[in-house]
PDB file of C-alpha atoms in Angstrom:
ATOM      1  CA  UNK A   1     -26.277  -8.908  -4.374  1.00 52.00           C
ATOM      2  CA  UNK A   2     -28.165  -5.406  -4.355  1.00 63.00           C
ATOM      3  CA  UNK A   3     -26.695  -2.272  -4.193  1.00 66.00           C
ATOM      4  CA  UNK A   4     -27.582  -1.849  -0.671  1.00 66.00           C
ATOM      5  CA  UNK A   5     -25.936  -4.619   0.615  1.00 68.00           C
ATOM      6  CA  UNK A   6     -22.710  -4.205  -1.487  1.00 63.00           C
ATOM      7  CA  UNK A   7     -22.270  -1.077  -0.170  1.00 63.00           C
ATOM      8  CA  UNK A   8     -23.266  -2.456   3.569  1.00 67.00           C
ATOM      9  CA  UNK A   9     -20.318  -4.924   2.902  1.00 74.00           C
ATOM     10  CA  UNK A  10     -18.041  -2.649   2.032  1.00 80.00           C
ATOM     11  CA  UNK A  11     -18.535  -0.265   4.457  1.00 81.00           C
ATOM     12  CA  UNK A  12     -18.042  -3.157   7.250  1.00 87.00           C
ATOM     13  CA  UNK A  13     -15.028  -4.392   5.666  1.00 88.00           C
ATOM     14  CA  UNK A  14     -13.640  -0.505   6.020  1.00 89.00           C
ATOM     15  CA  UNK A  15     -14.366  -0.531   9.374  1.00 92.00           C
ATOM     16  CA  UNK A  16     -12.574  -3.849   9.945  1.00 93.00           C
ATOM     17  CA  UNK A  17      -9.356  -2.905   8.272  1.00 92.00           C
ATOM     18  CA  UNK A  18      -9.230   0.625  10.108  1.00 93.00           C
ATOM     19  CA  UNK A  19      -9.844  -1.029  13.446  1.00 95.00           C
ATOM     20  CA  UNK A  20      -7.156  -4.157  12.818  1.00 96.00           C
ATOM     21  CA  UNK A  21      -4.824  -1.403  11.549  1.00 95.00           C
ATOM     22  CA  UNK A  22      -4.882   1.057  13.822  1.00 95.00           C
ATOM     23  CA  UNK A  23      -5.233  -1.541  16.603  1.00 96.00           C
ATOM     24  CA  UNK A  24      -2.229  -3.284  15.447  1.00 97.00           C
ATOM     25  CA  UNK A  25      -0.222  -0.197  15.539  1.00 96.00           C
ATOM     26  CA  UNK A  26      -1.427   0.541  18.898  1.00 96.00           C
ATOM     27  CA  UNK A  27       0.054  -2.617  19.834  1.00 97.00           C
ATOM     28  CA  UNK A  28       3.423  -2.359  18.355  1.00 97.00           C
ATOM     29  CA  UNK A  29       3.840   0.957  20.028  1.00 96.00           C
ATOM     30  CA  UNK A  30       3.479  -0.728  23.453  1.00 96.00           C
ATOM     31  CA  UNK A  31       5.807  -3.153  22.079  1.00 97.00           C
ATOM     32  CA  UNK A  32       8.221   0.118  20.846  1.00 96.00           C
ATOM     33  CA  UNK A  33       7.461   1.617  24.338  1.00 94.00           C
ATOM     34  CA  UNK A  34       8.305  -1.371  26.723  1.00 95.00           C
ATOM     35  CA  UNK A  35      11.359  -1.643  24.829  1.00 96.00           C
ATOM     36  CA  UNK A  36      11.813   2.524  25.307  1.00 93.00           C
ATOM     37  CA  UNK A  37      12.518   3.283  21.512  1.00 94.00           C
ATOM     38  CA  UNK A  38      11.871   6.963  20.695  1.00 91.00           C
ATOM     39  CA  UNK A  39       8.353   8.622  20.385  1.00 88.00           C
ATOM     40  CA  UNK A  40       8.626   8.970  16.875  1.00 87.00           C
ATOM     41  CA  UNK A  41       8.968   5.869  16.043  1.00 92.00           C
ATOM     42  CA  UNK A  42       5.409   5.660  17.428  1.00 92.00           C
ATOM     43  CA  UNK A  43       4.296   8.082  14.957  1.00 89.00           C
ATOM     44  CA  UNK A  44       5.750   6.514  12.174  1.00 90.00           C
ATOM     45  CA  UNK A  45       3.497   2.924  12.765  1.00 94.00           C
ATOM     46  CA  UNK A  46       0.403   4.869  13.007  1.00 92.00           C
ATOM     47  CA  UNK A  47       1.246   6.735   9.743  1.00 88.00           C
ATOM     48  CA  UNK A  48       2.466   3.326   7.987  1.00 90.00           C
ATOM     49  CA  UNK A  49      -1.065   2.024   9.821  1.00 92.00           C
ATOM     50  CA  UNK A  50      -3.024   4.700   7.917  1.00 89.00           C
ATOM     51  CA  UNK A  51      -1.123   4.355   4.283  1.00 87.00           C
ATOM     52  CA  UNK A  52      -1.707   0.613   4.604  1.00 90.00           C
ATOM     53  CA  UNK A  53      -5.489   1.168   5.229  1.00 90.00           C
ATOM     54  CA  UNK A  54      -5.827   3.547   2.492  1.00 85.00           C
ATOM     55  CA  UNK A  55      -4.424   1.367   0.322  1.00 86.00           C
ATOM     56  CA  UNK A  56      -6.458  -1.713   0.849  1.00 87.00           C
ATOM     57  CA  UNK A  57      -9.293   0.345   1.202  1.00 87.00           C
ATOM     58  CA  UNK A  58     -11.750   2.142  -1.465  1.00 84.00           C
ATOM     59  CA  UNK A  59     -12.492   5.805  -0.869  1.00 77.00           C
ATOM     60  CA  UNK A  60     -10.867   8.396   0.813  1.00 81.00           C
ATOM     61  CA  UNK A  61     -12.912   7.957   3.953  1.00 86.00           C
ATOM     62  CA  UNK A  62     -11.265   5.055   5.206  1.00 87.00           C
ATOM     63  CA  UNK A  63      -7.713   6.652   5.352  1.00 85.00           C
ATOM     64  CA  UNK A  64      -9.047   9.914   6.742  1.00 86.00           C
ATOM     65  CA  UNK A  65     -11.202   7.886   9.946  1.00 90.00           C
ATOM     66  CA  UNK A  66      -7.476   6.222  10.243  1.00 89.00           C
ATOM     67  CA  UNK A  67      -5.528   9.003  10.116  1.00 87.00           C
ATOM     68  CA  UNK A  68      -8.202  10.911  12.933  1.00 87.00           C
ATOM     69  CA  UNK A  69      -8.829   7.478  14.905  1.00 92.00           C
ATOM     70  CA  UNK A  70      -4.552   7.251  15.138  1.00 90.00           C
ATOM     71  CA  UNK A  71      -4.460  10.841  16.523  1.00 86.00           C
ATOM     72  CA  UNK A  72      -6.395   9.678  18.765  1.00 88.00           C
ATOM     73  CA  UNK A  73      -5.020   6.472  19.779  1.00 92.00           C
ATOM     74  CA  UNK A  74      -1.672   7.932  20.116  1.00 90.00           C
ATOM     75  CA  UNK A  75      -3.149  10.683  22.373  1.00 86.00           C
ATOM     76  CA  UNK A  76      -4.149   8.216  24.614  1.00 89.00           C
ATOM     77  CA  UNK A  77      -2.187   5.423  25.004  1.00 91.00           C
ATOM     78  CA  UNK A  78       1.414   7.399  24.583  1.00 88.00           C
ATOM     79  CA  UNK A  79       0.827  10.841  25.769  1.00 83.00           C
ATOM     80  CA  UNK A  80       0.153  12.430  29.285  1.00 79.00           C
ATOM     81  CA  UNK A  81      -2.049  12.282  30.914  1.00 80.00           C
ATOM     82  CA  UNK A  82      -2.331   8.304  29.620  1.00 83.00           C
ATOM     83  CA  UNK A  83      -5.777   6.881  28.773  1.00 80.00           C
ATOM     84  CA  UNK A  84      -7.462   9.981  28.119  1.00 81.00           C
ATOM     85  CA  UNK A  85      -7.831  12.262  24.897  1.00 75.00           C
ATOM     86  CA  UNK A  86      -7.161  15.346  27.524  1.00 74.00           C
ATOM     87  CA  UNK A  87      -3.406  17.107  27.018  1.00 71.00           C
ATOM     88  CA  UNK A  88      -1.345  19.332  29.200  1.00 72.00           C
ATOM     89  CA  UNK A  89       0.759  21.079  26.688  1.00 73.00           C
ATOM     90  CA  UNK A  90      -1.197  23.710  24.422  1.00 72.00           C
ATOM     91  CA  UNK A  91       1.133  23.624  21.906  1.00 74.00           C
ATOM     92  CA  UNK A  92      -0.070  19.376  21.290  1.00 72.00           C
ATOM     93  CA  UNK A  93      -3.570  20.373  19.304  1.00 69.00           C
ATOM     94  CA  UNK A  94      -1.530  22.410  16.660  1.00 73.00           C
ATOM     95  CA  UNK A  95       1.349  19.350  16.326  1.00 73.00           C
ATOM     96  CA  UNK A  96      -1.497  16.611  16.097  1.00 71.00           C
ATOM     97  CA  UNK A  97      -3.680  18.695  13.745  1.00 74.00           C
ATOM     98  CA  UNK A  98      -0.614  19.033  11.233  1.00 77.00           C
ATOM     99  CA  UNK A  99       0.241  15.285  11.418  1.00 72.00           C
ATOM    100  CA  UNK A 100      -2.904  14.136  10.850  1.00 72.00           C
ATOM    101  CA  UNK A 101      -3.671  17.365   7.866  1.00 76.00           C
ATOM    102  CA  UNK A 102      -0.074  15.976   6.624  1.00 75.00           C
ATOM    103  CA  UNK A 103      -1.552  12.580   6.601  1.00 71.00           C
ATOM    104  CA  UNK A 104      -4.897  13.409   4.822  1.00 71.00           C
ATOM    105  CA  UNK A 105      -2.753  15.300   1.892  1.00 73.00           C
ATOM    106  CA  UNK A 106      -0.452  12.634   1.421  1.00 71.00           C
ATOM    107  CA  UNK A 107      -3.705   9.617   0.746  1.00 68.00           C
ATOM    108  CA  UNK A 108      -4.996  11.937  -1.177  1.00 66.00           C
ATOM    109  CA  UNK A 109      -1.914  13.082  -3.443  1.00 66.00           C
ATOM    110  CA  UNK A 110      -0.301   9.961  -3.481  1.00 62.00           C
ATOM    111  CA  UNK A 111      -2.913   7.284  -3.740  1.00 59.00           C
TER     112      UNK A 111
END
């Protein structure tokens, strides 16, 4: 296999796991939601979502796209206004830009 294609592969597979991961967290949260546990808990699957993609991953690149891509998820889906990345409270950007700067440091410390 050349280079090129390796590195095609590998980037697909990235991709893939981000997507299935953060996907799959998206879903449990619905599942968390309809069964009205706290908001937090939320967070917490996206974050396990993101340390499990990091870690089957290679690269920091995959686990940082996670980490942004679950910001964003969980903007959407479990904030107001719902299905849209727009927020009412000004004090969300700084609360969403810590998680996912707490996020970053910790793939990058820790794995």
């Amino acid at each position: 296999m050349t280079n090129a294609g390796f590195l095609k592969r590998t980037a697909l597979c990235g991709l893939l796991c981000v997507f299935v991961f953060v996907s799959a967290a998206t879903g449990i949260g619905w599942l968390f939601r309809l069964w009205q546990f706290p908001e937090t808990n939320i967070v917490v699957v996206y974050i396990l979502s993101v340390v499990v993609t990091a870690r089957c991953t290679e690269g920091y690149i995959w686990g940082v796209l996670s980490a942004i891509l679950s910001t964003c998820a969980f903007n959407a889906f479990f904030t107001e206004p719902y299905f849209t990345l727009s927020v009412d409270d000004p004090n969300y950007f700084m609360k969403r830009f810590s998680r996912t700067s707490v996020i970053t440091l910790i793939l990058i410390f820790a794995l």
